[in-house]
mmCIF file of C-alpha atoms and ligand atoms in Angstrom:
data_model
loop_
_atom_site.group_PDB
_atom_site.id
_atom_site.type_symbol
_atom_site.label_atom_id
_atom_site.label_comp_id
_atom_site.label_asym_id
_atom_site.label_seq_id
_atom_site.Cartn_x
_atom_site.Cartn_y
_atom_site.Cartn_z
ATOM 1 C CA UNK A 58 13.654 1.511 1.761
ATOM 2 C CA UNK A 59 10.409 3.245 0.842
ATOM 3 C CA UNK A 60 7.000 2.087 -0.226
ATOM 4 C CA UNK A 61 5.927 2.214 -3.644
ATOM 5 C CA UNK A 62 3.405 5.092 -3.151
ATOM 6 C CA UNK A 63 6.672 7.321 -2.422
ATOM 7 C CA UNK A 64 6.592 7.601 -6.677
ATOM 8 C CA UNK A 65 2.791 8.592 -6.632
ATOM 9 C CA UNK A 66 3.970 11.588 -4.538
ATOM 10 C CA UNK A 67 6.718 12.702 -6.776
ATOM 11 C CA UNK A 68 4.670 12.994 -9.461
ATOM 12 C CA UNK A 69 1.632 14.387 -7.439
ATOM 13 C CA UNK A 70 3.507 17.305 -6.143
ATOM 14 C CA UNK A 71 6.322 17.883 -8.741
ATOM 15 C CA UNK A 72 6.689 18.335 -12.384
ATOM 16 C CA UNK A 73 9.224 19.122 -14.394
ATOM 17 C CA UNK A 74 8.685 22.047 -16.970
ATOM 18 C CA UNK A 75 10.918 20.721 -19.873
ATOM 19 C CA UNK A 76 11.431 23.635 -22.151
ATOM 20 C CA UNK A 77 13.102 23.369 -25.227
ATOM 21 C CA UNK A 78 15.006 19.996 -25.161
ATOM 22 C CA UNK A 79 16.707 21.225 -28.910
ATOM 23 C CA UNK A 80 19.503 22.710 -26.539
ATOM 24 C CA UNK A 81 22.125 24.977 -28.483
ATOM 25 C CA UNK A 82 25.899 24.444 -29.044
ATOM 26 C CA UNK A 83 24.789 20.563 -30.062
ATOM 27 C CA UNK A 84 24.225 19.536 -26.255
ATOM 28 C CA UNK A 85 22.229 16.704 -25.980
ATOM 29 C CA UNK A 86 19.581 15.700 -23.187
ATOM 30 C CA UNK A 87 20.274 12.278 -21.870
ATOM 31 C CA UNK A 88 17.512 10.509 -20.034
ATOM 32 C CA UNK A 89 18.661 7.326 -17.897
ATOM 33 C CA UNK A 90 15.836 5.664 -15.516
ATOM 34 C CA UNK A 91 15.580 2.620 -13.251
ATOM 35 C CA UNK A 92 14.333 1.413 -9.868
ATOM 36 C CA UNK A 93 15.823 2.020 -6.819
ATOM 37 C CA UNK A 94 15.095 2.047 -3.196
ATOM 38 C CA UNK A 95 11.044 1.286 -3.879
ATOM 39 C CA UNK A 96 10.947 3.766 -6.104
ATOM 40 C CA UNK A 97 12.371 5.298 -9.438
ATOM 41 C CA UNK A 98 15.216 6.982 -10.087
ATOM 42 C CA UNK A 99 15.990 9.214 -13.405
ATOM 43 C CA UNK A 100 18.492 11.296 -14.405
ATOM 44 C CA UNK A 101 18.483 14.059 -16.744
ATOM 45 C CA UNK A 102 21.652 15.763 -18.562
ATOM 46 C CA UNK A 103 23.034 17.697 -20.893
ATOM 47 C CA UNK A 104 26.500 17.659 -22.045
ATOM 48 C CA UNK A 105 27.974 17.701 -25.691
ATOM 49 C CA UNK A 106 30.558 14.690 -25.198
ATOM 50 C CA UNK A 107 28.519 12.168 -23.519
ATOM 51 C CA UNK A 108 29.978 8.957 -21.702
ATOM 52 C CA UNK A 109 28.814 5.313 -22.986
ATOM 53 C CA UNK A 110 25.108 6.041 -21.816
ATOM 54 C CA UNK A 111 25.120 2.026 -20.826
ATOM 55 C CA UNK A 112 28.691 2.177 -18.627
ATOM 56 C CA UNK A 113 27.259 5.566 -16.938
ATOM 57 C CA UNK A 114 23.858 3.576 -16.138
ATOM 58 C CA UNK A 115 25.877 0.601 -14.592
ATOM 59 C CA UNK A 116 27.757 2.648 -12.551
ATOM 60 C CA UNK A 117 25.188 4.499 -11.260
ATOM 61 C CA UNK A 118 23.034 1.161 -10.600
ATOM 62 C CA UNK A 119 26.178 -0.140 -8.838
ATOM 63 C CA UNK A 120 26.552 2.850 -6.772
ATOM 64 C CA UNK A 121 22.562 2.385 -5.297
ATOM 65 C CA UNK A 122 22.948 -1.210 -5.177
ATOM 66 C CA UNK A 123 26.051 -0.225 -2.423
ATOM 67 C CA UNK A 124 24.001 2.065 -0.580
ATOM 68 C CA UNK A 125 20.917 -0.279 -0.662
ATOM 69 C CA UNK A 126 23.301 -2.850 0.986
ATOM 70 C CA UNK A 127 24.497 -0.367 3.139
ATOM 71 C CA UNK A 128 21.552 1.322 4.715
ATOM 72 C CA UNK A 129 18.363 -0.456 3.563
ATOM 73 C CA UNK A 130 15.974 -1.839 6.151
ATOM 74 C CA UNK A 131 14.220 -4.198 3.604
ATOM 75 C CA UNK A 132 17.499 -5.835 3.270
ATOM 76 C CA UNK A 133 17.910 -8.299 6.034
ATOM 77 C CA UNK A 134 21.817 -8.341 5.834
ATOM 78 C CA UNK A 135 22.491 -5.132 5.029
ATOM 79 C CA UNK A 136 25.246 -3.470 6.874
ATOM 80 C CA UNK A 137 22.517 -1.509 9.084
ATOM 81 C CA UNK A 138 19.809 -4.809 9.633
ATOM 82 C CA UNK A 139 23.382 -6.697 11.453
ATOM 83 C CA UNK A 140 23.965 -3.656 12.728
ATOM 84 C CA UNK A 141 20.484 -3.436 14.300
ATOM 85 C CA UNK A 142 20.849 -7.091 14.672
ATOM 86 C CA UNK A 143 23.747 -6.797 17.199
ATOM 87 C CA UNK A 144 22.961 -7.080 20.989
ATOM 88 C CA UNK A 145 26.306 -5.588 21.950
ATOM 89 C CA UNK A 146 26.552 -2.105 23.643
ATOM 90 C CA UNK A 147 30.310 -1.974 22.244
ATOM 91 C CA UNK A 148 31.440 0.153 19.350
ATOM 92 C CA UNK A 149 30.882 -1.035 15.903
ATOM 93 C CA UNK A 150 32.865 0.842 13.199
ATOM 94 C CA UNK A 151 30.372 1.285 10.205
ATOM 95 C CA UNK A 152 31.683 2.160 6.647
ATOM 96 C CA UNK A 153 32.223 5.703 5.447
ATOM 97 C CA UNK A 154 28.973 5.885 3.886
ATOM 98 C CA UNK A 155 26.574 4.628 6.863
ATOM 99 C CA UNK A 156 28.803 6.904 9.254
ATOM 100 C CA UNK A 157 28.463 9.731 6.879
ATOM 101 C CA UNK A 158 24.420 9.649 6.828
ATOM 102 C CA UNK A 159 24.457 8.815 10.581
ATOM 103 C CA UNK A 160 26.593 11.674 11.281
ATOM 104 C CA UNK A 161 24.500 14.018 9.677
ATOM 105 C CA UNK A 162 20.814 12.501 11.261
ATOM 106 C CA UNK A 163 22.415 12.840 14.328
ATOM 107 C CA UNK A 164 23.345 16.373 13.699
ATOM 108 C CA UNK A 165 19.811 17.335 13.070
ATOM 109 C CA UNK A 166 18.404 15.011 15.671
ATOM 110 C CA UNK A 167 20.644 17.281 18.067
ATOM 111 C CA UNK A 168 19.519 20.190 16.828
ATOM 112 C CA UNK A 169 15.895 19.418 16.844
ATOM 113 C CA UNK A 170 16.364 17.809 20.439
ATOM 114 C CA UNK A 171 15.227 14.747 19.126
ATOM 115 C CA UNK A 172 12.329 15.317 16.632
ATOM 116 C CA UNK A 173 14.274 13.873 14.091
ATOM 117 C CA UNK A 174 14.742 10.486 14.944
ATOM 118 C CA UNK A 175 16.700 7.710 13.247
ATOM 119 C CA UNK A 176 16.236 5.382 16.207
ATOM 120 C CA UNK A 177 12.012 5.535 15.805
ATOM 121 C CA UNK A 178 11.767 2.839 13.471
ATOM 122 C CA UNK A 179 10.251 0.068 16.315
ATOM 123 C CA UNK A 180 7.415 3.006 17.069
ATOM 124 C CA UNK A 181 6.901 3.210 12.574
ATOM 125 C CA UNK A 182 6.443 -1.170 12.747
ATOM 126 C CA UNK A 183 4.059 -0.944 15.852
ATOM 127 C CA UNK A 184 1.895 1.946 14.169
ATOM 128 C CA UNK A 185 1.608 -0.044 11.263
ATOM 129 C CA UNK A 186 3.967 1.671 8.547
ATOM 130 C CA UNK A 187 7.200 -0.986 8.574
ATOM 131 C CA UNK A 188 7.846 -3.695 6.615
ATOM 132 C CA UNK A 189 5.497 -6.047 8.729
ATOM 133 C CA UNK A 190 2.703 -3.683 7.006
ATOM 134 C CA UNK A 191 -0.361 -2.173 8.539
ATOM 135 C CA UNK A 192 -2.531 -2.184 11.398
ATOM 136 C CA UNK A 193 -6.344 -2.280 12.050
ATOM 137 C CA UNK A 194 -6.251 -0.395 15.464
ATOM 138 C CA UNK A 195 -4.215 1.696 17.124
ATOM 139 C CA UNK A 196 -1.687 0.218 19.506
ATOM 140 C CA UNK A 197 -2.566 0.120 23.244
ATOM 141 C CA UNK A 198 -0.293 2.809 25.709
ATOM 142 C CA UNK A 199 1.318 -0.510 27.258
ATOM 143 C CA UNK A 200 2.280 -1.605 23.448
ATOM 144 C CA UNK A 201 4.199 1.890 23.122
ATOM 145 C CA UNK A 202 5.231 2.117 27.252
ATOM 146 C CA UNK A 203 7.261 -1.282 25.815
ATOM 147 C CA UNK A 204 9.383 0.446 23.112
ATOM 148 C CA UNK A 205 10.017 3.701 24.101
ATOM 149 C CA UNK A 206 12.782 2.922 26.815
ATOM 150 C CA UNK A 207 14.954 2.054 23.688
ATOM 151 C CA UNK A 208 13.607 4.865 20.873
ATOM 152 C CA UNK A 209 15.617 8.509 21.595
ATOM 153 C CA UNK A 210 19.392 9.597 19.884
ATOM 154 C CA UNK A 211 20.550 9.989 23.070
ATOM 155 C CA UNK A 212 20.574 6.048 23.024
ATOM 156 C CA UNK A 213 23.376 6.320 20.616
ATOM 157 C CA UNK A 214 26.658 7.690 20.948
ATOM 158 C CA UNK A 215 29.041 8.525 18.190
ATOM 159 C CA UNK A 216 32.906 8.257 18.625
ATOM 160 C CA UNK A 217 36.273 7.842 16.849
ATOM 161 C CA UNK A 218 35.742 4.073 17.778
ATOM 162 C CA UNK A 219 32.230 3.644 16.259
ATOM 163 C CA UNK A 220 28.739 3.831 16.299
ATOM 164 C CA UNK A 221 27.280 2.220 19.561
ATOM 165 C CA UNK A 222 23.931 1.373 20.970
ATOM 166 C CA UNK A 223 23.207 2.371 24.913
ATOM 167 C CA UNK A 224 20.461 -0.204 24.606
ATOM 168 C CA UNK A 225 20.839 -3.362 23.221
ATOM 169 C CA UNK A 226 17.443 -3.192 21.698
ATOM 170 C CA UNK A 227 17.867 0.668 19.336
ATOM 171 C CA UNK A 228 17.298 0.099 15.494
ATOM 172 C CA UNK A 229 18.336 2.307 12.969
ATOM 173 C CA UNK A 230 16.353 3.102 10.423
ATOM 174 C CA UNK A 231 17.701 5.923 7.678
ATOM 175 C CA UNK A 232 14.829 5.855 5.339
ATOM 176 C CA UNK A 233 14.256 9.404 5.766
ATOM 177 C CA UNK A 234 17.637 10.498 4.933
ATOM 178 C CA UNK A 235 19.242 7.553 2.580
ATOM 179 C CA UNK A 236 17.194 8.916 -0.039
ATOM 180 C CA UNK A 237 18.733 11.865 -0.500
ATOM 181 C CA UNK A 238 21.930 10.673 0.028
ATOM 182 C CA UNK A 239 21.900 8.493 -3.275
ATOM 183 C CA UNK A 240 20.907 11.593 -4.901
ATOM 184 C CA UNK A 241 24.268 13.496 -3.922
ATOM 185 C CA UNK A 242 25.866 9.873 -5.034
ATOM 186 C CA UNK A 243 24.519 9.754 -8.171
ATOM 187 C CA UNK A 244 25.511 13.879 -8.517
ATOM 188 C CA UNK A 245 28.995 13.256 -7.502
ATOM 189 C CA UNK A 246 29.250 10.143 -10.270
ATOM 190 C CA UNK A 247 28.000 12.690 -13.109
ATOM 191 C CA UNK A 248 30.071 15.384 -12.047
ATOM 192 C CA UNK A 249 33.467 12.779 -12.422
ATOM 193 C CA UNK A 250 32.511 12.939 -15.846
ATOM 194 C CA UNK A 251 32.514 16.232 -16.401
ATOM 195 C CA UNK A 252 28.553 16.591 -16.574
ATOM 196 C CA UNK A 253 27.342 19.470 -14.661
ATOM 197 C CA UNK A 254 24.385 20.167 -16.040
ATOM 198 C CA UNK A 255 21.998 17.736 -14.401
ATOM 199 C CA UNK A 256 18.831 16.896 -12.666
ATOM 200 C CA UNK A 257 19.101 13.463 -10.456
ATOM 201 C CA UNK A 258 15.497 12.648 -8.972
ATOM 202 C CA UNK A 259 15.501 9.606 -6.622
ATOM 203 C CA UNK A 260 11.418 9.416 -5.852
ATOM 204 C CA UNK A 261 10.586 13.338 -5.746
ATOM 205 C CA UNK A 262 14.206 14.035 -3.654
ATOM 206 C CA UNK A 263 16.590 15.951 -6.674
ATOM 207 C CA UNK A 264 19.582 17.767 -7.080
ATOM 208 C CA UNK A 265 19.777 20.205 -9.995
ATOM 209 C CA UNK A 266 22.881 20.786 -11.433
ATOM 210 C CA UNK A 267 24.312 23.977 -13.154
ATOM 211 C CA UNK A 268 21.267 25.759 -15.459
ATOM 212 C CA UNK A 269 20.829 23.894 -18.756
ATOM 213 C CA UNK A 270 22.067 25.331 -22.334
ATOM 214 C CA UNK A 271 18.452 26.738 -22.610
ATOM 215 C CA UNK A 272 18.251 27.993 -18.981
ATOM 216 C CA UNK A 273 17.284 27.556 -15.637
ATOM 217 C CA UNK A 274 15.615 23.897 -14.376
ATOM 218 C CA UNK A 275 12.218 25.142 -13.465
ATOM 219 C CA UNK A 276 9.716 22.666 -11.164
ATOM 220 C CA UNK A 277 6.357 22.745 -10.622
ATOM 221 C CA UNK A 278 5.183 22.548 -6.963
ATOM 222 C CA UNK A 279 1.240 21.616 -7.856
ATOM 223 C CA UNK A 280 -1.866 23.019 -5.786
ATOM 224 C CA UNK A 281 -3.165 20.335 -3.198
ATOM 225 C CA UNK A 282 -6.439 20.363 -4.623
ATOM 226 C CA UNK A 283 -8.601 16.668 -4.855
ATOM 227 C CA UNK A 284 -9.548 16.618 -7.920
ATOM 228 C CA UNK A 285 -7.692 16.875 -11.115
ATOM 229 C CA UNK A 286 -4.168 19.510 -11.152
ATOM 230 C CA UNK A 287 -3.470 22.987 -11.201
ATOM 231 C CA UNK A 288 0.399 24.048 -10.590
ATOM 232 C CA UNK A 289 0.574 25.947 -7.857
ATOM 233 C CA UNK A 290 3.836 27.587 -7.768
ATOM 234 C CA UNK A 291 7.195 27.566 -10.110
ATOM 235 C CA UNK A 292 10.755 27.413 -9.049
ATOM 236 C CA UNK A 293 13.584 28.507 -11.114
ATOM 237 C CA UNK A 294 16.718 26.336 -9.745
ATOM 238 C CA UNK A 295 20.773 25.604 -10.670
ATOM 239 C CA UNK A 296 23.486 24.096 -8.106
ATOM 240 C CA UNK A 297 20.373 23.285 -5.103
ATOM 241 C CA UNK A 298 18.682 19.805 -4.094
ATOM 242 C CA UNK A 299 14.541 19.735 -3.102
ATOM 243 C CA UNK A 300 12.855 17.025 -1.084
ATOM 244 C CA UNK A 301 9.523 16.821 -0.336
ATOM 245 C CA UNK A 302 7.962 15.052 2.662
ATOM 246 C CA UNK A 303 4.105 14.319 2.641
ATOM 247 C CA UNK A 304 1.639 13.898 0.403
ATOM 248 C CA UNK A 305 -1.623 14.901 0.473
ATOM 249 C CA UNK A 306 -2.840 12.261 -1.753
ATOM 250 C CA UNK A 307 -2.187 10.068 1.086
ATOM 251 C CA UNK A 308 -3.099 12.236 4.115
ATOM 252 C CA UNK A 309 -5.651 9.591 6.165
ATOM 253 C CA UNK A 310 -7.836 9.697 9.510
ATOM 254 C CA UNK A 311 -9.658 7.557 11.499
ATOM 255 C CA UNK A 312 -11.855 8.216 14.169
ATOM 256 C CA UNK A 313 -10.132 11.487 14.496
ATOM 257 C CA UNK A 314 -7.084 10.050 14.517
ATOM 258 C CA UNK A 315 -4.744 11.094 11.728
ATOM 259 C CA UNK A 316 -2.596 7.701 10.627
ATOM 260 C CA UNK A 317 0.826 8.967 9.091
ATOM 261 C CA UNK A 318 4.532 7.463 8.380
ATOM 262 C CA UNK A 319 6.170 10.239 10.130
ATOM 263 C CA UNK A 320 6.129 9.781 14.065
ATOM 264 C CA UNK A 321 6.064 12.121 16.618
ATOM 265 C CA UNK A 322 9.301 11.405 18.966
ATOM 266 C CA UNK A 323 7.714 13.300 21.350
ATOM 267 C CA UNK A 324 4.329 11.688 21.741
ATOM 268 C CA UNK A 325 5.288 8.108 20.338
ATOM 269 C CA UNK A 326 2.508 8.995 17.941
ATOM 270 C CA UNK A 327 1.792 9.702 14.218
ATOM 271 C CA UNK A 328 1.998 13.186 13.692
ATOM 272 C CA UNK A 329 -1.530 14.892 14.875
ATOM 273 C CA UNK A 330 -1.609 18.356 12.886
ATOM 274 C CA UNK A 331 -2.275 19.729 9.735
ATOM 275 C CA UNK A 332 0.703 19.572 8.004
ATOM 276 C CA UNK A 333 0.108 17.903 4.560
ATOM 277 C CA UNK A 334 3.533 18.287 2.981
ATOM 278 C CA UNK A 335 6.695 20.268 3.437
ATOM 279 C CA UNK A 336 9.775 20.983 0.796
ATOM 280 C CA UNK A 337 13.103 22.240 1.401
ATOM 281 C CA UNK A 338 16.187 23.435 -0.751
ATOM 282 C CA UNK A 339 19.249 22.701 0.320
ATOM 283 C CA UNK A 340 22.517 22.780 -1.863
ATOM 284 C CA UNK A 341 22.952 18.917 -0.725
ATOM 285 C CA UNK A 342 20.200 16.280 -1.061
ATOM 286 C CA UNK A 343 20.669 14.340 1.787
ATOM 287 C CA UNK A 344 20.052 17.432 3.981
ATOM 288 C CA UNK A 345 17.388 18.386 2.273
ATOM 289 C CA UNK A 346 15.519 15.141 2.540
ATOM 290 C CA UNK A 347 16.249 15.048 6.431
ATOM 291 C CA UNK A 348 14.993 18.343 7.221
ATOM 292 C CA UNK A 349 11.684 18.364 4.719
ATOM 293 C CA UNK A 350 10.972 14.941 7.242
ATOM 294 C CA UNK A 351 12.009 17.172 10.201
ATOM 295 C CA UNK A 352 9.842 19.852 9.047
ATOM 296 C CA UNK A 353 6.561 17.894 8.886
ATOM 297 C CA UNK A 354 6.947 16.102 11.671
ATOM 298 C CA UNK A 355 6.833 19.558 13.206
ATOM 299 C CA UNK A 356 3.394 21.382 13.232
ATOM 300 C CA UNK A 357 3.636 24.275 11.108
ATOM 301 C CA UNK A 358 4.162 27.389 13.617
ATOM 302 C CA UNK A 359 6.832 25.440 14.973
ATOM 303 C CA UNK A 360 8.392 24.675 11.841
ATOM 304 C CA UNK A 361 8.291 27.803 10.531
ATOM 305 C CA UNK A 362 10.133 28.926 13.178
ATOM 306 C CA UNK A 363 12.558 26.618 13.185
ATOM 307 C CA UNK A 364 13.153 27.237 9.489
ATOM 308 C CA UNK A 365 13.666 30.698 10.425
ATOM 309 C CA UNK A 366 15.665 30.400 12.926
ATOM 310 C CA UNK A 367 18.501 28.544 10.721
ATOM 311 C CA UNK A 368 17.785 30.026 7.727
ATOM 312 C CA UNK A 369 16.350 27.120 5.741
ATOM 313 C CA UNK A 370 14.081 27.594 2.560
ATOM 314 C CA UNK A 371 11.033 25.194 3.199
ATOM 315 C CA UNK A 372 7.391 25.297 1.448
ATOM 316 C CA UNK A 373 4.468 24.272 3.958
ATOM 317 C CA UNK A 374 1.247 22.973 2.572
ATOM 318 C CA UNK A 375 -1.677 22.892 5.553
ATOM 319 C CA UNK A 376 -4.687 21.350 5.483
ATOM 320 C CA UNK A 377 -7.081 24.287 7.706
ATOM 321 C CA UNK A 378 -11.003 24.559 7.572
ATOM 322 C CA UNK A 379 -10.673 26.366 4.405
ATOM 323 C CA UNK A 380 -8.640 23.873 2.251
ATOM 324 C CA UNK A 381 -4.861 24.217 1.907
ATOM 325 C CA UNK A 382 -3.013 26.926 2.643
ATOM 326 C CA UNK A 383 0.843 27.693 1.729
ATOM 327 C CA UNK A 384 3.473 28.858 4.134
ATOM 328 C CA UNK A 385 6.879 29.986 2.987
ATOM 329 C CA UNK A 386 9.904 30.567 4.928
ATOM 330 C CA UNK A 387 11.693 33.309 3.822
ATOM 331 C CA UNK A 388 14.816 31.936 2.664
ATOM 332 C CA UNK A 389 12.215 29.773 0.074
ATOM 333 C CA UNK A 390 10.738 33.094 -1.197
ATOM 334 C CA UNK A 391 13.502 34.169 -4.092
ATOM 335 C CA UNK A 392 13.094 30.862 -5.645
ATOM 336 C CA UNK A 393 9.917 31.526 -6.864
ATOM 337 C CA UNK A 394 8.994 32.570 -9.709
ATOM 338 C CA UNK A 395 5.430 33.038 -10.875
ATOM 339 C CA UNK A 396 2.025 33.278 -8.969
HETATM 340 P P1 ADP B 566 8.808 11.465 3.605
HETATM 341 O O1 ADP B 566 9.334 11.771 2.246
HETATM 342 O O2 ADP B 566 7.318 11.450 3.698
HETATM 343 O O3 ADP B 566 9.498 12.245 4.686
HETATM 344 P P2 ADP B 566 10.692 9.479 4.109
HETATM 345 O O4 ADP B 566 10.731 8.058 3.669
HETATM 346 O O5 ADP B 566 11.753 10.425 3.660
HETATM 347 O O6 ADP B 566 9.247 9.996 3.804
HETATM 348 O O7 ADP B 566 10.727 9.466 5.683
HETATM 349 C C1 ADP B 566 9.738 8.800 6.377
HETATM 350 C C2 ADP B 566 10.283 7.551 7.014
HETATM 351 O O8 ADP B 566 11.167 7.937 8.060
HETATM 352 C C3 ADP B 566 9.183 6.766 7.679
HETATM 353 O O9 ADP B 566 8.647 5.816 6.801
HETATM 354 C C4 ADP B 566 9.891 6.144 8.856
HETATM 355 O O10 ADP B 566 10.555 4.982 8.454
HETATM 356 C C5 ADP B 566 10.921 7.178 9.228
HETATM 357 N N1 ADP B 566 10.451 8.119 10.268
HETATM 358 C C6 ADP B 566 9.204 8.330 10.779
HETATM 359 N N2 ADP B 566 9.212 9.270 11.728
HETATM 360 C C7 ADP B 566 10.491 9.692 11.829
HETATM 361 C C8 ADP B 566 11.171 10.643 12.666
HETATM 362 N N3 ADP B 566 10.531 11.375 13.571
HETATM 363 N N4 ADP B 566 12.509 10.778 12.487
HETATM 364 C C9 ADP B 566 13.177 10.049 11.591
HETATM 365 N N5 ADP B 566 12.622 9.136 10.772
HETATM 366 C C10 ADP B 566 11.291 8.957 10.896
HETATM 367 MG MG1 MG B 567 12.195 12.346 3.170
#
């Protein structure tokens, strides 16, 4: 669903401070890891009476091999490719799990009028960041004139009867959101087994369980500088999720032109401003992931205000003629905790 330089990012922008892994009271960290999605996935726990490690890895492998054939656009038969596949206008009914991550795109797509996006993925192929790979030039204004009649949310509608397209043409693509909601997956499977104390990273997007028998999950948010790494800022977290869209690492222009993953519904373009990265808390994952896209596909004044607005806690990292600066919403603010 994601390319592999997704797991460069994690680690370029996050770290996680282990403490003391001798916890008290005989709980024991667990570490389980594997490959999901284009990317890793590990999951950290403690808990005194631990499940058979090797059942608890299976099911959680099980559980992202469901959603991978649910929602992943590198899988030419999953249930969203037939879906995107279909030429019919008429109601399909999708399972519980594709209508639960559409419902909630859709829901910020609304509320964003349209900057988030799950219909853009024909614009992300043509600029060169699909699975057909990249481009040399820019497409021509005719090449995006083609595709826009059928990129927009309001060319899907949502009903008791099913998901339908208002143009045969819309694809889905849930890349930006799918993420996240394997993370709240994989939470919901440890929490069955009575594990609360957890950290579940899926390529940088984690949800943090209750604090661990030594304390608090603290993350490192590093300092976008070029060379070499200096941690920028540390957040003390229990029972919240963090996503982080961007990476500086990766930030590219050419001939002025900034080249970027994240498109502009508005413009039909990559996104054109400064915005290098942006991370939000949220309690769940899949939220989180959604609106840290939303967020930087947004230029920062706007997304700011936005965040505002709703009260979301989001970290922006902008690239200005000085180097990069940090802007914090104020719901972010009480999460941090050193300088
Ligand atoms: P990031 O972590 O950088 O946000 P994601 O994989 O979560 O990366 O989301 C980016 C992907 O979402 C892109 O690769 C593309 O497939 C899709 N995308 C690009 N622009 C938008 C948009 N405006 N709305 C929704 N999805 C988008
Ligand atoms: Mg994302």
């Amino acid at each position: 669903m994601r390319q592999s330089y997704i797991a460069v990012l994690a680690m370029a922008l996050l770290l996680l401070l282990s403490g003391c892994n001798e916890a008290p009271q005989g709980a024991q960290q667990h570490h389980l890891q594997g490959s999901t999605m284009g990317t890793y996935y590990s999951v950290k726990f403690y808990t005194d009476t631990p499940p058979v490690l090797a059942e608890l890895q299976q099911q959680l492998d099980k559980e992202l091999e469901l959603i991978n054939d649910l929602m992943s656009t590198y899988r030419p038969d999953s249930e969203l490719m037939r879906f995107n596949a279909l030429t019919s206008t008429e109601p399909q009914q999708l399972s519980a799990q594709t209508t639960e991550v559409v419902t909630e795109a859709i829901r910020i797509g609304q509320q964003t009028a349209g900057i988030l996006d799950i219909t853009v993925g024909p614009l992300v192929e043509l600029w060169g960041f699909g699975a057909a790979g990249r481009i040399e030039r820019a497409p021509t204004a005719e090449q995006i004139d083609a595709i826009t009649p059928y990129v927009g949310i309001d060319k899907l509608q949502l009903t008791g009867a099913g998901l339908s397209k208002l143009d045969p043409r819309v694809a889905l693509d849930l890349s930006t959101i799918a993420k996240g909601y394997g993370v709240d997956r994989l939470a919901d499977i440890l929490l069955s087994h009575g594990i609360s104390q957890f950290l579940v990273d899926i390529g940088g997007d984690m949800r943090i369980g209750a604090a661990k028998p030594d304390g608090h999950w603290r993350l490192a948010i590093e300092k976008p500088i070029s060379s070499g790494r200096a941690v920028q800022r540390i957040l003390n977290l229990e029972h919240i999720s963090l996503a982080t869209s961007g990476d500086y690492r990766n930030y590219f222009e050419q001939d002025g032109v900034r080249f970027s993953h994240l498109i502009d519904p508005r413009t039909a373009q990559p996104i054109q401003h400064r915005t290098v990265s942006s991370t939000v808390l949220h309690p769940n994952a899949m939220t989180a992931d959604a609106y840290a896209t939303t967020l930087n596909v947004m230029a920062a004044d706007e997304a700011l205000a936005f965040a505002e607005q709703h009260g979301i806690a989001v970290l922006i990292i902008e690239k200005t003629a000085d180097g990069f600066v940090e802007r914090i919403s104020s719901a972010f603010s009480p999460f941090i905790i050193e300088h």
